XYZ file of N, CA and C in Angstrom:
435
model
N -34.623 96.620 76.624
C -33.880 97.649 77.691
C -32.338 96.619 77.266
N -31.941 97.938 77.416
C -30.075 97.833 77.023
C -29.473 98.050 78.128
N -28.402 96.928 78.248
C -27.633 97.270 79.149
C -26.078 97.147 78.844
N -25.307 98.419 79.453
C -24.320 98.576 78.857
C -23.054 97.531 79.889
N -22.524 96.522 79.433
C -21.511 96.000 79.986
C -20.212 96.543 80.460
N -19.548 97.568 79.504
C -18.479 98.182 79.882
C -18.839 99.280 81.425
N -20.306 99.777 81.902
C -20.354 100.508 82.912
C -20.727 99.287 84.141
N -20.612 98.446 83.665
C -20.809 97.114 84.815
C -19.774 96.887 85.180
N -18.769 96.822 84.060
C -17.473 96.366 84.236
C -16.281 97.220 85.295
N -16.829 98.297 84.620
C -15.951 99.678 85.579
C -16.454 99.769 87.160
N -17.838 99.028 87.125
C -18.322 99.123 88.657
C -17.576 98.331 89.326
N -16.981 97.547 88.606
C -16.289 96.308 89.207
C -16.979 94.893 89.533
N -18.306 95.068 88.826
C -19.124 93.940 89.266
C -19.311 93.106 87.992
N -19.304 91.906 88.248
C -19.835 90.593 86.958
C -20.988 90.327 87.009
N -21.986 90.819 88.038
C -23.226 90.154 88.109
C -24.518 91.523 88.126
N -25.627 91.374 87.624
C -26.605 92.671 88.229
C -27.651 91.981 87.655
N -28.536 92.332 88.531
C -29.689 91.925 88.721
C -30.924 93.153 88.082
N -31.724 92.601 87.548
C -32.776 93.491 86.880
C -33.877 93.381 86.566
N -35.180 94.329 86.172
C -36.211 94.137 86.413
C -36.661 95.159 85.715
N -37.746 95.066 84.745
C -37.968 95.820 83.868
C -39.389 95.353 83.066
N -40.582 96.542 82.606
C -41.568 96.513 82.328
C -41.470 96.881 80.451
N -41.611 95.761 79.530
C -41.313 96.056 78.745
C -42.569 95.925 77.957
N -42.879 97.027 77.286
C -43.818 97.479 76.280
C -43.475 97.519 74.887
N -42.541 97.532 74.539
C -42.422 97.980 73.218
C -42.730 96.954 72.102
N -43.202 95.914 72.316
C -43.257 94.998 71.434
C -44.210 94.776 70.709
N -44.331 94.379 69.464
C -45.471 94.458 68.258
C -46.427 93.314 68.685
N -46.928 92.967 67.706
C -47.904 91.826 68.073
C -47.486 90.255 67.957
N -47.222 90.139 69.255
C -46.225 88.808 69.949
C -47.661 87.788 69.997
N -49.004 88.039 69.775
C -49.650 86.939 70.348
C -49.993 86.091 68.874
N -50.226 85.093 68.862
C -50.448 84.598 67.543
C -51.895 83.735 67.556
N -52.464 83.728 68.654
C -54.056 83.257 68.820
C -55.368 84.418 68.599
N -55.962 83.923 67.894
C -56.941 84.769 67.616
C -57.923 85.215 68.328
N -58.690 86.289 68.561
C -59.038 86.998 69.314
C -58.369 87.292 70.706
N -57.108 87.431 71.093
C -56.497 87.188 72.350
C -55.359 88.564 71.779
N -54.750 88.913 73.085
C -53.701 89.769 73.126
C -52.928 89.372 74.537
N -52.059 89.959 74.537
C -51.167 90.306 75.579
C -51.582 91.419 76.343
N -51.767 92.055 77.878
C -51.772 92.830 78.217
C -50.718 93.462 78.671
N -50.323 94.599 78.420
C -49.081 95.446 78.884
C -49.486 95.999 80.243
N -48.078 96.169 80.794
C -46.197 95.701 79.994
C -46.170 94.236 80.540
N -45.164 93.480 79.698
C -44.691 92.309 79.770
C -43.551 92.867 81.106
N -43.625 91.778 82.150
C -42.782 92.134 83.003
C -41.399 90.949 83.208
N -40.141 91.835 83.154
C -39.046 90.941 83.109
C -38.139 91.011 84.108
N -37.838 89.565 84.797
C -36.873 89.715 85.953
C -35.792 88.988 85.582
N -34.727 89.206 86.186
C -33.541 88.634 85.791
C -32.302 88.870 86.328
N -31.189 88.083 86.214
C -30.062 88.481 86.631
C -28.754 87.976 85.471
N -27.917 88.795 85.206
C -27.003 88.945 84.301
C -25.761 88.473 84.927
N -24.977 87.651 84.250
C -23.579 87.238 84.703
C -22.514 87.319 83.339
N -21.611 87.965 83.946
C -20.423 87.744 82.708
C -19.598 86.847 82.960
N -19.511 85.975 82.101
C -18.899 84.840 82.265
C -17.530 84.908 81.716
N -17.008 85.771 80.455
C -15.542 86.362 80.166
C -15.814 87.606 79.391
N -14.467 87.912 78.724
C -14.835 89.357 78.425
C -16.126 88.957 76.664
N -15.794 87.874 76.273
C -16.806 87.790 75.115
C -18.192 87.191 75.342
N -18.151 86.852 76.841
C -19.641 86.238 77.108
C -20.661 86.482 78.183
N -21.820 86.668 78.034
C -22.460 86.949 79.388
C -23.618 85.653 79.226
N -24.159 85.332 80.201
C -25.347 84.462 80.839
C -26.502 85.194 80.939
N -27.805 85.433 80.542
C -28.774 86.058 80.951
C -29.928 84.994 81.400
N -30.364 84.926 83.129
C -31.569 83.702 83.333
C -32.561 85.020 83.882
N -33.676 84.118 84.266
C -34.779 84.900 84.970
C -36.089 84.632 84.177
N -37.189 85.312 84.506
C -38.248 84.831 83.830
C -39.589 85.746 83.477
N -39.874 85.679 82.531
C -40.930 86.633 81.754
C -42.071 86.108 82.266
N -42.930 87.421 82.719
C -44.539 87.368 83.097
C -45.229 88.247 82.257
N -46.477 87.514 82.200
C -47.320 88.524 81.368
C -48.887 87.820 81.195
N -49.473 88.697 81.030
C -51.501 88.148 80.955
C -51.640 87.872 79.428
N -52.332 86.823 79.512
C -53.037 86.701 77.840
C -54.309 86.926 78.358
N -55.294 87.817 77.415
C -56.827 87.862 77.796
C -57.113 87.664 76.329
N -58.526 87.310 76.503
C -59.227 86.718 75.169
C -60.348 86.064 75.254
N -60.597 85.107 74.057
C -61.885 84.195 74.302
C -61.515 83.044 74.252
N -61.995 82.146 75.026
C -61.870 81.101 75.327
C -61.822 80.219 74.255
N -60.837 79.501 73.918
C -60.788 78.429 72.700
C -61.944 77.393 72.631
N -62.421 77.026 73.845
C -63.445 76.355 73.549
C -65.188 76.571 73.660
N -64.970 77.868 74.539
C -66.433 78.294 74.654
C -66.775 79.495 74.127
N -65.868 80.260 73.961
C -65.709 81.379 73.598
C -66.149 82.780 74.504
N -66.010 82.280 75.662
C -66.075 83.253 76.780
C -65.143 83.652 77.165
N -65.437 85.066 78.141
C -63.744 85.821 77.955
C -62.873 84.546 79.132
N -61.849 85.076 78.901
C -60.727 84.180 79.246
C -59.439 84.876 79.550
N -58.427 84.684 80.662
C -57.620 85.135 81.099
C -56.880 83.888 81.321
N -55.350 84.272 81.612
C -54.306 83.055 81.811
C -52.790 83.858 82.019
N -52.159 83.790 83.191
C -51.319 84.190 83.829
C -49.760 82.878 82.845
N -49.130 83.804 82.181
C -48.114 83.087 81.892
C -46.598 83.501 82.446
N -45.910 82.923 82.667
C -44.673 82.991 83.278
C -43.726 81.654 82.668
N -42.822 82.423 81.833
C -41.627 81.759 81.380
C -40.759 81.959 81.775
N -39.907 80.639 82.227
C -38.180 81.070 82.677
C -37.323 80.728 81.506
N -36.369 81.782 81.956
C -35.365 81.543 80.352
C -33.719 81.172 80.776
N -32.966 81.452 80.266
C -31.487 81.173 80.246
C -30.712 81.479 79.029
N -30.459 82.346 78.530
C -30.091 82.893 77.143
C -28.572 82.944 77.200
N -27.540 82.764 76.663
C -26.075 83.404 76.142
C -25.991 84.345 75.238
N -25.366 85.248 75.802
C -24.795 86.444 74.730
C -23.591 86.195 74.525
N -22.936 86.281 73.381
C -21.473 86.515 73.009
C -21.149 87.553 71.957
N -19.740 88.055 71.792
C -19.328 89.014 70.909
C -19.029 88.191 69.451
N -18.888 86.700 69.312
C -18.425 86.379 68.460
C -19.221 85.942 67.340
N -20.914 86.185 68.129
C -21.846 85.390 66.884
C -22.444 84.313 67.086
N -21.712 83.518 68.112
C -21.868 82.019 68.287
C -23.055 81.838 68.882
N -23.891 82.520 69.503
C -25.141 82.087 69.829
C -26.360 82.779 69.263
N -27.506 82.950 69.371
C -28.780 83.744 69.109
C -27.940 85.157 69.482
N -28.081 85.488 70.392
C -27.762 86.719 70.629
C -26.370 87.436 70.605
N -26.057 88.637 70.559
C -24.824 89.101 70.249
C -24.539 90.399 71.069
N -23.222 90.385 71.571
C -23.465 91.603 72.593
C -22.383 92.773 71.355
N -23.016 93.626 71.248
C -22.795 94.695 70.519
C -21.959 95.862 70.858
N -20.884 96.264 70.699
C -19.970 97.509 71.356
C -20.328 97.474 72.792
N -19.613 96.323 73.645
C -20.265 96.216 74.751
C -21.674 96.444 75.278
N -22.777 96.230 74.940
C -24.117 96.826 75.144
C -25.049 95.112 74.769
N -25.580 94.354 75.461
C -26.864 93.686 75.165
C -27.949 94.604 75.065
N -28.831 93.426 74.361
C -30.291 94.836 74.080
C -31.431 93.446 74.400
N -32.083 93.434 75.536
C -32.539 92.478 75.932
C -34.092 92.012 75.040
N -34.449 93.243 74.268
C -35.710 93.063 73.226
C -35.856 91.645 72.236
N -34.944 91.559 71.475
C -35.130 90.580 71.000
C -35.026 89.178 71.455
N -34.632 89.243 72.377
C -34.616 87.877 73.334
C -36.037 87.871 73.779
N -36.340 88.659 74.858
C -37.764 88.833 75.105
C -38.773 88.598 74.042
N -39.035 88.947 72.656
C -39.906 88.720 71.893
C -39.815 87.199 71.113
N -38.743 86.710 70.962
C -38.447 85.541 70.928
C -39.007 84.706 71.799
N -38.820 85.054 72.793
C -39.296 83.626 74.147
C -40.597 83.627 74.074
N -41.230 85.253 73.725
C -42.709 85.087 74.375
C -43.233 84.652 72.910
N -42.733 84.857 71.774
C -43.120 84.274 70.318
C -43.178 82.510 70.759
N -41.973 82.084 71.038
C -41.883 80.458 70.950
C -42.485 79.841 72.251
N -42.822 80.535 73.286
C -43.946 79.971 74.691
C -45.445 80.033 74.240
N -45.510 80.526 73.306
C -47.137 81.225 73.582
C -47.911 80.083 73.568
N -48.833 79.788 74.228
C -49.751 78.515 74.425
C -50.483 78.439 73.123
N -50.949 77.219 72.778
C -51.490 76.931 71.556
C -53.024 77.587 71.616
N -53.647 77.267 72.838
C -55.160 77.661 72.818
C -55.359 78.618 74.274
N -55.914 79.591 74.501
C -56.429 79.959 75.904
C -57.814 79.565 76.358
N -57.970 78.951 77.579
C -58.923 78.661 78.115
C -59.752 79.114 79.335
N -60.713 79.127 79.438
C -61.622 79.771 80.511
C -61.332 78.846 81.801
N -60.887 77.412 82.016
C -60.829 76.717 82.582
C -60.179 75.685 82.082
N -59.415 74.134 82.838
C -59.345 73.644 82.273
C -59.972 72.268 81.550
N -61.306 72.727 82.192
C -62.299 71.547 82.545
C -63.416 72.353 81.235
N -62.897 73.317 80.688
C -64.127 73.690 79.662
C -64.676 72.763 78.909
N -66.184 72.688 79.276
C -66.469 71.427 78.072
C -66.994 72.263 76.666
N -66.662 73.824 76.471
C -66.756 74.182 75.224
C -68.325 74.423 75.193
N -68.749 74.426 73.470
C -69.739 74.442 73.031
C -70.682 73.201 72.221
N -71.353 73.041 72.169
C -72.195 71.902 71.504
C -71.961 72.209 69.652
N -71.591 70.753 69.529
C -71.144 71.266 67.653
C -72.441 71.159 67.079
N -73.371 70.673 67.827
C -74.698 71.053 66.810
C -75.685 72.198 67.092
N -75.489 72.267 68.591
C -76.629 73.374 68.790
C -76.077 74.865 69.016
N -74.576 74.597 69.412
C -74.179 75.944 69.740
C -74.470 76.586 71.297
N -75.038 75.645 72.155
C -74.897 75.621 73.644
C -73.799 75.956 74.140
N -73.689 76.785 75.080
C -72.110 76.559 75.950
C -72.646 75.549 76.814
N -71.930 74.364 77.114
C -72.133 73.052 77.807
C -71.561 73.136 79.218
N -70.947 74.462 79.522
C -70.463 75.262 80.904
C -71.441 75.484 81.284
N -72.511 76.068 80.625
C -73.440 76.952 81.695
C -75.314 76.035 81.258
N -75.089 75.169 80.506
C -76.345 74.577 80.425
C -76.450 73.070 79.705
N -77.300 72.071 79.703
C -76.996 70.783 78.887
C -77.545 70.987 77.594
N -77.622 70.432 76.618
C -78.511 70.273 75.846
C -79.353 69.049 75.243
N -80.076 68.511 74.490
C -80.770 67.245 74.125
C -79.966 66.680 72.997
N -79.202 67.558 72.250
C -78.043 67.080 70.715
C -77.761 65.298 71.196
N -77.274 64.787 70.594
C -77.234 63.178 70.150
C -75.606 63.577 69.710
C-alpha cells in the first residue's frame, strides 16, 4: 500500500488511520510445510512528525497453517505483530519517503519475516511423536523405553 503524503498535507491533516489486506507478498514463511493464509491484515496509524519524517504504528495479523513441528498433524496459529516504524526523506531509517510517498509493502514483508515463529504447534502441550516407534503421543501411548 502506498500513502501519498502530499495529499494528506493538502487536506490539512497530519495523521491517518489505515487498514488494508496485503496479498502481494511472495513466500515470507520460512517454516517447512507451512504457509501464510492470504490476506495479511494490516491496521495502523500514520503520523507526520515533520516535513521529512513519518511514524507508522499498528499491527499485522495473519493465519499460519501447516504441519505441527512435533506431531505432524494439521495446525494453525493466529499471529499478531505490533509494530512502530519510522520513514524519512534522508535515508536515516530503514524505510524512505520517496516523492512524498511511503510504500508499506517492504515494511510488512520485513516485519513478517523477522517475527515468523520458529515452529508451528497444534497446541502448546503437544507431546509429538515417539522417536522409536513414531506413534503420535497425543493420541496413544507406546511401550517404548
